[in-house]
Coordinates of C-alpha atoms in Angstrom, one line a residue:
Chain O
M1 CA 0.1 -0.1 -0.1
L2 CA 1.4 3.5 -1.0
I3 CA 1.2 6.1 1.7
L4 CA 1.2 9.9 1.2
G5 CA 2.3 11.6 4.2
I6 CA 1.6 15.3 5.0
E7 CA 3.3 17.4 7.5
T8 CA 2.4 21.1 8.2
A9 CA 2.6 21.6 12.2
T10 CA 5.6 23.7 12.2
M11 CA 7.3 26.3 10.2
Q12 CA 8.1 23.4 7.8
V13 CA 5.8 22.0 5.0
G14 CA 6.4 18.5 4.1
C15 CA 5.2 15.5 2.4
A16 CA 6.4 12.2 1.5
V17 CA 5.4 9.0 -0.5
G18 CA 6.3 5.4 0.5
G19 CA 5.0 1.9 1.5
H20 CA 6.5 -1.3 2.5
E21 CA 9.7 -0.5 0.4
G22 CA 10.3 2.5 2.5
V23 CA 10.3 6.0 1.6
L24 CA 10.0 6.7 -2.0
S25 CA 10.4 10.5 -2.0
S26 CA 10.0 13.4 0.3
V27 CA 10.0 17.2 -0.1
H28 CA 10.5 19.7 2.8
S29 CA 10.5 23.4 2.7
A30 CA 10.8 25.9 5.6
K31 CA 10.3 29.4 4.1
G32 CA 8.0 31.4 6.2
K33 CA 4.1 31.3 6.3
R34 CA 3.3 29.8 3.1
H35 CA 1.9 26.3 4.2
A36 CA -1.2 26.8 2.0
E37 CA 1.0 28.0 -1.2
Q38 CA 3.4 25.1 -0.9
L39 CA 1.7 21.9 0.1
V40 CA -0.2 21.0 -3.1
P41 CA 2.6 21.9 -5.3
S42 CA 4.9 19.8 -3.0
I43 CA 2.5 16.8 -3.1
Q44 CA 2.4 16.9 -6.8
F45 CA 6.4 17.0 -6.9
A46 CA 6.6 14.2 -4.5
C47 CA 4.5 12.1 -6.5
E48 CA 6.2 12.8 -9.7
Q49 CA 9.6 12.0 -8.0
A50 CA 8.5 8.7 -6.8
R51 CA 6.9 8.1 -10.2
V52 CA 3.3 7.4 -8.6
E53 CA 0.1 8.7 -9.6
L54 CA -2.0 10.4 -6.9
A55 CA -4.6 7.5 -7.8
E56 CA -2.2 4.8 -6.6
I57 CA -2.3 6.3 -3.2
G58 CA -3.9 3.9 -0.7
L59 CA -3.7 5.8 2.7
V60 CA -3.1 9.6 3.7
A61 CA -1.3 10.0 6.8
V62 CA -1.4 13.6 8.5
D63 CA 0.1 15.3 11.3
V64 CA -2.6 16.5 13.6
G65 CA -0.6 18.3 15.9
P66 CA 0.0 20.1 18.2
G67 CA 1.6 22.8 16.4
L68 CA 0.7 26.0 14.5
F69 CA -3.0 26.5 14.1
T70 CA -3.3 27.6 10.7
G71 CA -0.6 25.3 9.4
L72 CA -2.3 22.4 10.8
R73 CA -5.6 23.4 9.4
V74 CA -4.1 23.5 6.1
G75 CA -2.5 20.0 6.5
V76 CA -5.6 18.3 7.7
A77 CA -8.1 20.1 5.4
T78 CA -5.8 19.1 2.2
A79 CA -5.4 15.6 3.6
K80 CA -9.0 15.2 4.4
A81 CA -10.1 16.3 0.8
L82 CA -7.5 14.0 -0.7
A83 CA -8.7 11.0 1.3
F84 CA -12.4 11.8 0.5
S85 CA -11.7 12.3 -3.2
L86 CA -9.5 9.4 -3.6
K87 CA -11.8 7.3 -1.5
V88 CA -8.9 6.2 1.0
P89 CA -8.6 6.0 4.6
M90 CA -6.6 8.3 6.7
I91 CA -4.1 7.8 9.8
G92 CA -3.5 10.8 12.0
V93 CA -0.2 10.9 13.9
S94 CA 0.8 13.5 16.5
S95 CA 3.7 16.0 15.6
L96 CA 5.3 15.2 19.1
D97 CA 5.1 11.6 18.2
L98 CA 6.7 12.0 15.0
L99 CA 9.6 14.0 16.3
A100 CA 10.5 11.1 18.8
F101 CA 10.7 8.6 16.2
P102 CA 13.9 9.3 14.3
V103 CA 15.7 9.6 17.8
R104 CA 14.5 6.4 18.9
F105 CA 17.6 4.4 19.5
S106 CA 18.6 5.9 22.8
N107 CA 18.0 4.5 26.4
R108 CA 17.7 8.0 27.7
L109 CA 14.0 9.6 28.3
I110 CA 13.3 11.1 24.8
V111 CA 11.5 14.6 25.3
T112 CA 9.7 16.3 22.2
A113 CA 8.9 20.1 22.5
I114 CA 7.2 22.2 19.5
D115 CA 7.0 25.9 19.7
A116 CA 3.5 26.8 20.8
R117 CA 4.3 30.6 20.4
R118 CA 3.4 33.2 23.3
G119 CA 6.4 31.9 25.4
E120 CA 5.0 28.4 25.4
L121 CA 5.7 24.8 24.4
Y122 CA 3.9 21.6 23.3
Y123 CA 5.7 18.6 24.7
A124 CA 5.6 15.0 25.7
C125 CA 7.8 12.2 26.9
Y126 CA 8.8 9.0 25.3
R127 CA 10.6 5.8 25.9
Q128 CA 12.2 3.3 23.4
V129 CA 10.4 0.2 22.8
P130 CA 11.1 -2.6 20.2
G131 CA 10.2 -1.1 16.9
G132 CA 9.6 2.4 17.9
V133 CA 8.9 4.7 20.8
Q134 CA 6.0 4.8 23.3
R135 CA 4.6 8.0 24.8
I136 CA 4.4 7.8 28.7
T137 CA 2.8 11.3 29.2
D138 CA 0.0 13.3 27.9
L139 CA 0.4 15.9 25.1
Q140 CA 1.1 19.1 27.3
I141 CA 1.2 22.7 26.9
G142 CA 3.6 24.8 29.4
S143 CA 6.2 27.2 29.8
P144 CA 10.0 26.2 28.9
D145 CA 10.6 26.8 32.7
D146 CA 7.8 24.3 33.7
L147 CA 9.3 21.6 31.3
A148 CA 12.9 22.4 32.5
S149 CA 11.6 21.7 36.3
E150 CA 10.0 18.6 35.3
L151 CA 13.2 17.3 33.6
L152 CA 15.3 18.4 36.8
A153 CA 12.9 16.6 39.0
S154 CA 12.9 13.3 36.8
G155 CA 16.5 12.7 37.8
E156 CA 17.0 11.1 34.5
E157 CA 19.2 11.3 31.4
V158 CA 17.2 13.2 28.8
L159 CA 17.4 13.6 25.1
L160 CA 15.6 16.9 24.1
V161 CA 14.4 17.4 20.5
G162 CA 12.1 19.7 18.6
D163 CA 11.8 23.5 17.3
G164 CA 10.5 24.7 20.6
A165 CA 13.4 23.2 22.7
Q166 CA 15.8 25.0 20.1
R167 CA 13.9 28.3 20.6
H168 CA 14.2 28.3 24.3
A169 CA 17.5 26.6 24.4
E170 CA 18.6 29.0 27.2
S171 CA 16.1 27.4 29.7
F172 CA 17.9 23.9 29.3
E173 CA 21.3 24.9 29.3
G174 CA 22.3 24.7 32.7
L175 CA 20.7 21.0 33.1
A176 CA 23.7 18.7 33.2
K177 CA 21.8 15.6 32.2
V178 CA 19.9 17.0 29.4
E179 CA 21.3 17.0 25.9
L180 CA 19.5 19.1 23.1
V181 CA 19.5 17.5 19.8
D182 CA 20.6 19.8 17.0
T183 CA 18.7 21.5 14.4
G184 CA 18.8 18.7 11.6
N185 CA 16.0 16.9 13.6
S186 CA 14.1 19.8 15.0
H187 CA 10.9 19.4 12.7
P188 CA 8.9 16.4 12.5
S189 CA 9.7 14.7 9.2
A190 CA 7.2 13.7 6.5
A191 CA 9.4 10.3 6.0
A192 CA 9.1 9.4 9.6
R193 CA 5.4 9.8 9.3
V194 CA 5.2 7.5 6.2
E195 CA 7.2 4.9 8.4
L196 CA 4.9 5.0 11.5
A197 CA 1.8 5.2 9.3
H198 CA 3.0 2.0 7.6
A199 CA 3.6 0.1 10.8
R200 CA -0.1 1.4 11.9
A201 CA -1.7 0.7 8.7
L202 CA -0.4 -3.0 8.8
R203 CA -2.3 -3.0 12.1
E204 CA -5.3 -1.6 10.1
E205 CA -5.5 1.3 12.7
F206 CA -7.4 3.2 10.0
E207 CA -9.5 6.6 10.7
R208 CA -12.3 8.0 8.8
P209 CA -11.6 11.4 7.3
D210 CA -14.5 13.1 9.4
A211 CA -12.8 11.7 12.7
I212 CA -9.7 13.6 12.1
E213 CA -9.1 17.0 13.7
P214 CA -6.2 18.9 14.6
V215 CA -5.1 18.6 18.3
Y216 CA -4.9 22.3 19.5
L217 CA -4.3 21.9 23.3
R218 CA -5.3 25.7 23.6
R219 CA -9.0 27.0 23.6
P220 CA -9.7 30.2 21.3
D221 CA -8.8 33.4 23.4
A222 CA -12.6 34.4 23.0
E223 CA -13.8 31.1 24.7
I224 CA -11.0 31.7 27.5
N225 CA -12.0 35.5 28.0
W226 CA -15.6 34.3 27.8
S227 CA -15.2 31.6 30.6
T228 CA -13.2 33.8 32.9
R229 CA -15.2 36.9 32.7
D230 CA -17.9 37.4 35.8
G231 CA -16.2 34.7 37.7
R232 CA -17.7 31.8 35.4
Chain N
M1 CA -20.5 35.7 -24.8
V2 CA -16.8 36.0 -24.2
D3 CA -14.0 35.4 -26.9
A4 CA -11.1 34.5 -24.5
P5 CA -8.5 31.7 -25.6
G6 CA -9.4 28.3 -25.0
D7 CA -12.9 29.6 -24.3
D8 CA -14.9 26.4 -24.2
R9 CA -12.0 24.0 -23.1
W10 CA -13.3 23.6 -19.6
T11 CA -16.5 25.7 -19.6
N12 CA -19.7 24.8 -21.6
A13 CA -23.3 24.6 -20.9
G14 CA -22.9 21.1 -19.2
S15 CA -19.7 21.5 -17.4
V16 CA -19.9 21.4 -13.4
V17 CA -18.3 23.6 -11.0
L18 CA -18.0 22.5 -7.5
G19 CA -17.9 25.8 -5.4
I20 CA -16.4 26.1 -1.9
E21 CA -17.0 29.3 0.3
T22 CA -15.3 29.6 3.7
S23 CA -14.4 33.4 3.9
C24 CA -16.5 34.0 7.4
D25 CA -18.9 32.3 9.4
E26 CA -20.8 30.0 6.8
T27 CA -19.2 26.8 5.6
A28 CA -20.7 26.2 2.2
A29 CA -20.3 24.0 -0.9
A30 CA -22.5 23.7 -4.2
C31 CA -22.5 22.4 -7.5
V32 CA -23.5 24.5 -10.5
R33 CA -23.9 23.4 -14.4
G34 CA -23.0 25.7 -17.1
G35 CA -22.5 28.9 -14.7
G36 CA -26.3 29.3 -13.6
D37 CA -28.0 25.7 -13.0
V38 CA -27.7 25.3 -9.3
L39 CA -27.7 21.3 -8.8
S40 CA -27.1 21.9 -5.2
S41 CA -26.2 24.5 -2.5
V42 CA -25.4 23.4 1.2
V43 CA -24.8 26.2 3.7
S44 CA -23.9 25.1 7.1
S45 CA -24.1 28.3 9.4
Q46 CA -22.0 28.8 12.5
V47 CA -23.9 31.6 13.7
D48 CA -25.0 29.9 17.0
L49 CA -21.2 29.4 17.7
H50 CA -20.4 33.2 17.5
A51 CA -23.8 34.8 18.9
R52 CA -22.8 35.0 22.3
Y53 CA -19.6 37.0 21.6
G54 CA -21.6 39.4 19.5
G55 CA -19.7 38.9 16.4
V56 CA -17.5 36.4 14.5
V57 CA -14.5 35.0 16.3
P58 CA -11.9 34.2 13.7
E59 CA -10.1 31.0 15.5
I60 CA -13.7 29.7 16.4
A61 CA -14.7 30.2 12.6
S62 CA -11.5 28.3 11.3
R63 CA -11.9 25.4 13.6
A64 CA -15.7 25.0 12.7
H65 CA -14.7 25.0 8.7
N66 CA -12.1 22.3 9.3
E67 CA -14.8 20.0 11.0
L68 CA -17.6 20.9 8.3
I69 CA -15.6 21.4 5.1
I70 CA -15.8 17.5 3.9
P71 CA -19.4 16.7 5.2
V72 CA -20.7 20.0 3.7
T73 CA -18.7 19.3 0.4
A74 CA -20.1 15.4 0.4
R75 CA -23.5 16.7 1.0
A76 CA -23.5 19.1 -2.0
L77 CA -22.3 16.2 -4.4
F78 CA -24.9 14.0 -2.9
E79 CA -27.7 16.4 -3.3
A80 CA -26.7 17.1 -6.9
G81 CA -26.6 13.4 -7.6
L82 CA -22.9 13.7 -8.6
D83 CA -19.9 11.6 -8.0
G84 CA -16.5 13.2 -7.7
E85 CA -15.5 12.4 -11.6
D86 CA -18.5 14.4 -12.7
V87 CA -17.1 17.6 -11.4
D88 CA -15.3 19.6 -14.2
A89 CA -13.7 22.2 -11.8
V90 CA -13.3 23.3 -8.2
A91 CA -13.7 26.9 -7.3
A92 CA -13.0 28.4 -4.0
T93 CA -13.2 31.9 -2.4
T94 CA -9.6 33.0 -1.9
G95 CA -10.5 36.4 -0.5
P96 CA -11.4 38.8 1.0
G97 CA -12.3 37.4 4.4
L98 CA -10.7 36.0 7.5
I99 CA -7.3 34.4 6.4
G100 CA -7.5 31.2 8.8
A101 CA -11.0 30.6 7.5
L102 CA -10.1 31.2 3.9
L103 CA -7.3 28.9 4.2
V104 CA -9.5 25.9 5.0
G105 CA -11.6 26.1 1.9
V106 CA -8.7 27.0 -0.6
S107 CA -6.7 24.2 0.8
A108 CA -9.6 21.6 0.5
A109 CA -10.6 22.9 -2.9
K110 CA -7.0 22.9 -4.4
A111 CA -6.7 19.3 -3.0
L112 CA -10.0 18.1 -4.5
A113 CA -8.7 19.5 -7.9
L114 CA -5.6 17.8 -7.6
A115 CA -7.1 14.3 -6.9
W116 CA -9.8 14.6 -9.6
D117 CA -7.4 16.2 -12.0
V118 CA -9.7 19.3 -13.0
P119 CA -8.9 22.9 -13.0
F120 CA -8.7 24.8 -9.7
I121 CA -10.5 28.2 -9.8
S122 CA -9.7 31.2 -7.4
V123 CA -12.9 33.4 -6.9
N124 CA -13.2 36.9 -5.5
H125 CA -15.8 36.7 -2.9
L126 CA -17.0 40.3 -4.0
E127 CA -17.1 39.3 -7.6
A128 CA -19.1 36.2 -6.5
H129 CA -21.7 38.4 -4.8
L130 CA -22.2 40.0 -8.3
Y131 CA -23.1 36.9 -9.7
A132 CA -25.7 35.8 -7.1
G133 CA -28.3 37.9 -8.9
F134 CA -28.2 35.7 -11.9
L135 CA -28.2 32.5 -10.6
E136 CA -32.1 32.1 -10.5
E137 CA -32.4 34.4 -13.8
P138 CA -29.7 33.9 -16.3
E139 CA -30.8 36.3 -18.8
L140 CA -27.8 39.0 -18.2
K141 CA -28.1 42.5 -19.7
F142 CA -25.2 44.5 -19.8
P143 CA -24.5 47.3 -18.6
L144 CA -26.0 46.8 -15.3
V145 CA -25.5 48.3 -12.0
V146 CA -25.0 46.2 -8.7
L147 CA -25.7 47.4 -5.2
L148 CA -23.5 45.3 -3.2
V149 CA -24.3 45.6 0.6
S150 CA -23.0 43.3 3.2
G151 CA -21.1 43.2 6.8
G152 CA -18.0 44.0 5.3
H153 CA -18.8 46.0 2.1
T154 CA -21.2 48.5 0.7
M155 CA -20.5 49.5 -3.0
L156 CA -22.2 50.4 -6.3
V157 CA -20.3 48.5 -9.2
L158 CA -21.2 48.9 -12.8
M159 CA -21.0 45.6 -14.7
E160 CA -20.1 46.2 -18.4
D161 CA -19.3 42.7 -19.3
H162 CA -18.3 39.7 -17.6
G163 CA -15.0 40.4 -15.5
R164 CA -15.4 44.3 -16.8
Y165 CA -16.3 46.1 -13.4
R166 CA -16.2 49.9 -12.5
L167 CA -16.5 51.0 -9.0
L168 CA -18.9 53.7 -8.9
G169 CA -19.3 54.4 -5.3
Q170 CA -18.6 53.0 -2.0
T171 CA -18.5 53.6 1.9
L172 CA -16.3 55.9 3.3
D173 CA -16.5 54.2 6.8
D174 CA -19.0 51.5 8.2
A175 CA -20.6 49.0 5.8
A176 CA -24.2 49.1 5.9
G177 CA -24.4 45.5 7.5
E178 CA -21.8 46.8 10.0
A179 CA -24.1 49.5 10.9
F180 CA -27.0 47.2 11.4
D181 CA -24.9 45.2 13.8
K182 CA -23.7 48.0 15.9
V183 CA -27.2 49.8 16.2
A184 CA -28.7 46.1 17.1
R185 CA -26.2 45.4 19.8
F186 CA -26.8 49.1 21.1
L187 CA -30.6 48.3 21.3
G188 CA -29.9 45.0 22.8
L189 CA -31.5 43.1 19.9
G190 CA -28.7 40.5 19.6
Y191 CA -26.4 38.9 16.8
P192 CA -26.6 39.0 13.7
G193 CA -28.2 42.5 13.6
G194 CA -29.6 42.5 10.3
P195 CA -32.5 39.9 10.9
A196 CA -32.9 41.4 14.5
I197 CA -33.6 44.9 13.1
D198 CA -35.6 43.4 10.2
S199 CA -38.1 41.6 12.4
V200 CA -38.4 44.4 15.2
A201 CA -38.9 47.1 12.6
M202 CA -42.0 45.3 11.3
S203 CA -43.8 46.6 14.3
G204 CA -42.3 50.2 14.4
D205 CA -43.1 53.4 12.5
P206 CA -40.4 54.1 9.8
E207 CA -41.4 57.9 10.1
A208 CA -41.5 58.3 14.1
I209 CA -37.8 59.5 13.8
R210 CA -36.3 61.4 11.1
F211 CA -32.6 60.1 11.0
P212 CA -30.3 61.8 8.8
R213 CA -29.8 60.5 5.3
S214 CA -26.2 61.0 5.2
M215 CA -24.6 62.3 1.7
M216 CA -27.9 62.0 0.2
D217 CA -27.1 64.6 -2.5
D218 CA -23.4 63.9 -2.6
G219 CA -22.2 61.6 -5.3
L220 CA -22.2 58.1 -5.1
D221 CA -20.5 57.3 -2.1
F222 CA -21.9 56.4 1.4
S223 CA -21.4 56.8 5.0
F224 CA -23.1 55.1 7.9
S225 CA -21.1 56.2 11.1
G226 CA -22.8 59.3 11.5
L227 CA -26.5 57.5 11.4
K228 CA -25.2 55.2 13.9
T229 CA -24.1 58.0 16.2
S230 CA -27.5 59.8 15.7
V231 CA -29.4 56.6 16.9
V232 CA -27.3 56.5 20.0
N233 CA -27.9 60.2 21.0
H234 CA -31.4 60.0 20.2
V235 CA -31.9 56.8 22.4
R236 CA -29.6 58.5 25.2
N237 CA -31.8 61.7 25.2
N238 CA -35.0 60.1 24.7
P239 CA -35.0 56.9 27.0
S240 CA -38.5 56.1 26.9
V241 CA -38.6 55.8 23.0
S242 CA -40.0 52.7 21.7
T243 CA -37.3 50.4 20.4
E244 CA -39.4 49.3 17.5
D245 CA -40.0 53.0 16.0
V246 CA -35.7 53.3 16.4
A247 CA -35.4 50.1 14.6
A248 CA -37.9 50.9 11.8
S249 CA -36.5 54.6 11.4
F250 CA -32.9 53.7 11.2
Q251 CA -33.8 51.0 8.8
A252 CA -35.8 53.6 6.6
A253 CA -32.8 56.0 6.8
V254 CA -30.3 53.3 5.4
V255 CA -32.7 51.9 2.8
D256 CA -33.5 55.4 1.5
V257 CA -30.0 56.1 0.9
L258 CA -29.2 52.9 -0.6
V259 CA -32.0 52.8 -3.1
A260 CA -31.7 56.5 -4.1
K261 CA -27.8 56.1 -5.1
A262 CA -28.5 52.7 -6.6
R263 CA -31.1 54.3 -9.0
R264 CA -29.0 57.4 -9.7
A265 CA -26.0 55.4 -10.5
A266 CA -28.0 53.4 -13.0
Q267 CA -29.3 56.6 -14.6
Q268 CA -26.0 58.3 -14.9
H269 CA -24.5 55.2 -16.4
G270 CA -27.3 54.2 -18.8
A271 CA -27.7 50.9 -17.2
T272 CA -31.0 48.9 -18.2
A273 CA -31.0 46.7 -14.9
L274 CA -30.2 46.9 -11.3
A275 CA -29.0 44.0 -9.1
L276 CA -28.9 43.8 -5.6
G277 CA -26.3 41.3 -3.6
G278 CA -24.8 40.6 -0.3
G279 CA -26.2 39.8 2.9
V280 CA -28.1 43.2 3.5
A281 CA -29.8 42.2 0.4
A282 CA -32.1 39.9 2.4
N283 CA -33.5 42.9 4.4
S284 CA -37.3 43.2 3.7
L285 CA -37.6 46.9 3.3
L286 CA -34.7 47.1 1.2
R287 CA -36.0 44.4 -1.1
E288 CA -39.3 46.2 -1.3
Q289 CA -37.9 49.5 -2.2
F290 CA -35.5 48.1 -4.6
L291 CA -38.4 46.4 -6.6
T292 CA -40.7 49.5 -6.5
A293 CA -37.8 51.8 -7.8
C294 CA -37.1 49.5 -10.5
T295 CA -40.4 49.3 -11.5
E296 CA -40.8 53.1 -11.3
D297 CA -37.7 53.5 -13.6
G298 CA -38.4 50.9 -16.0
M299 CA -35.2 49.0 -15.1
H300 CA -34.7 45.1 -15.1
A301 CA -34.5 43.9 -11.4
F302 CA -32.2 41.2 -10.6
L303 CA -33.2 40.4 -6.8
P304 CA -31.5 37.1 -5.4
S305 CA -33.5 34.8 -3.1
R306 CA -32.5 35.5 0.4
A307 CA -30.5 32.5 0.5
M308 CA -28.4 33.6 -2.5
C309 CA -28.0 37.0 -0.9
T310 CA -26.3 35.5 2.1
D311 CA -22.8 34.0 1.7
N312 CA -23.4 30.7 -0.2
A313 CA -21.3 28.6 -2.5
A314 CA -23.4 28.6 -5.7
M315 CA -22.3 32.0 -6.3
I316 CA -18.6 31.1 -6.0
A317 CA -19.4 28.2 -8.6
S318 CA -21.1 30.6 -10.7
A319 CA -18.6 33.4 -10.7
G320 CA -15.8 30.4 -11.1
W321 CA -17.3 29.3 -14.3
Y322 CA -17.0 32.6 -15.9
R323 CA -13.6 33.3 -14.5
L324 CA -12.4 29.7 -15.8
R325 CA -13.6 30.9 -19.0
L326 CA -12.1 34.4 -19.0
D327 CA -8.7 33.4 -17.3
G328 CA -8.3 29.7 -17.4
P329 CA -7.5 27.7 -14.3
T330 CA -5.4 29.0 -11.5
S331 CA -2.1 27.8 -10.3
L332 CA -2.0 25.3 -7.4
D333 CA 0.6 27.5 -5.6
C334 CA -2.3 30.0 -4.9
G335 CA -2.8 31.1 -1.4
A336 CA -5.4 33.4 0.2
D337 CA -5.7 37.0 0.6
P338 CA -7.7 38.5 3.1
N339 CA -7.6 41.9 1.9
L340 CA -8.3 40.9 -2.0
R341 CA -10.2 43.7 -3.8
L342 CA -12.4 43.7 -6.7
S343 CA -10.4 44.2 -9.9
T344 CA -11.8 47.0 -11.5
L345 CA -11.2 49.3 -14.6
P346 CA -10.7 53.0 -14.0
A347 CA -13.9 54.6 -13.1

């Protein structure tokens, strides 16, 4: 089964085509807020390079976040429309899970952190398991200092990865047991998503297009303001 | 009709355009054949989600569009009795509107066009409102003047042909729909303000208070912020005034100016027809006076049904069919422009 992976949770726009033979092609670009402009041409290019017709795609795997709201919606709306029109199933994969996958060959605690803007991070913790990683916490949102305190309190050797960790590197500098992974792995990769989705596709963990929505972790400001006014 | 290169390559009387509209708080999809035959038009309004905030909240709108876009599109195809392979082109609103909301529709539409291997068409929301009037009455007569009145815009446009527009006048401050919303909020009538004032005004006296007719004798531009201030001042100075009378008198003042200027524009530019478009075109008094004026002036009236006045995707599909004929397909690296303007010729 051929899988199309779509990745728009961070500044990076990516897509990849692959299947049981591995990743056939992947396209990534990270030039500013141009998710909507770049994604569909990227998909066309990735298919051409893999010598695959879009109609041969049997599964659409999409990053459901957490991440940039508008970027996520571009990716999820595109993925849902493709799955709907090609009449194929979907698999949603979390951005934080995707980040952990390429750095799985480590006994350390793996922590992924994506920039949530407004001085906050989306983050989660992982352990290596045979064939991949297992998330051992919820997907969370908090300040870099919140995360630094948690890592310090855990007392564990930590591998920290993601554009959020890079952006707030100063918060983690003083932590002796924490190693920050370099920038090459700081965005979720579309290739990792195709690999992860392939494993889940073999287990037939499919989802319907209308069941897939972005994971926001943050409510719209208007709702927050509404619920806090008059002591509600 | 139009002699553009590649004229009938994609657009003929039988070709079906799927239109998608997500510029504000309605998620809409529609199938239209040959630019004017509406096979289906599905509109899912989010008005309930935004009502308690007294206006559209962009982030809430964008999230709702993302949830609704596929079910609404599927419904539009189902109601038209079509499958994906029967669609000849996909059109979406690329502006003006809320950027996060627009991008949901644009992204979905481009993906559908890619998967079905058909043209994608970028549609200007304002241009689509111009076309709403012809969906139910396809006999176009140029030149014609369109009065476009909505929550975001108030303008008079001379349509010389498909794609050839001249802006004759526009609001210098608030849009007419915005004035309705603000006055309704001030009077405690709730949101959205247009329908609220329309219904309350039914039991009021439109001549009870003589509110100013701003810029009535002054060109083809409009101004509504002074009227809004007059309403506020009048109610503050006369606390016991009947809300029904205020609503009716305010509505009469807006409609008088809109209709008078539309008539004048048509006369000045030798138009043989007048068309009404935009959300405020659903207002009962405006519809009534617009028809009366057209009858008196011997002018053909294009008055869309209420469903076609407010945001819908049938008008997007229709405008898309004509745009495809004029310009050919839009590139798939197209994004959205929240401040997109109607492309006009020099006045």
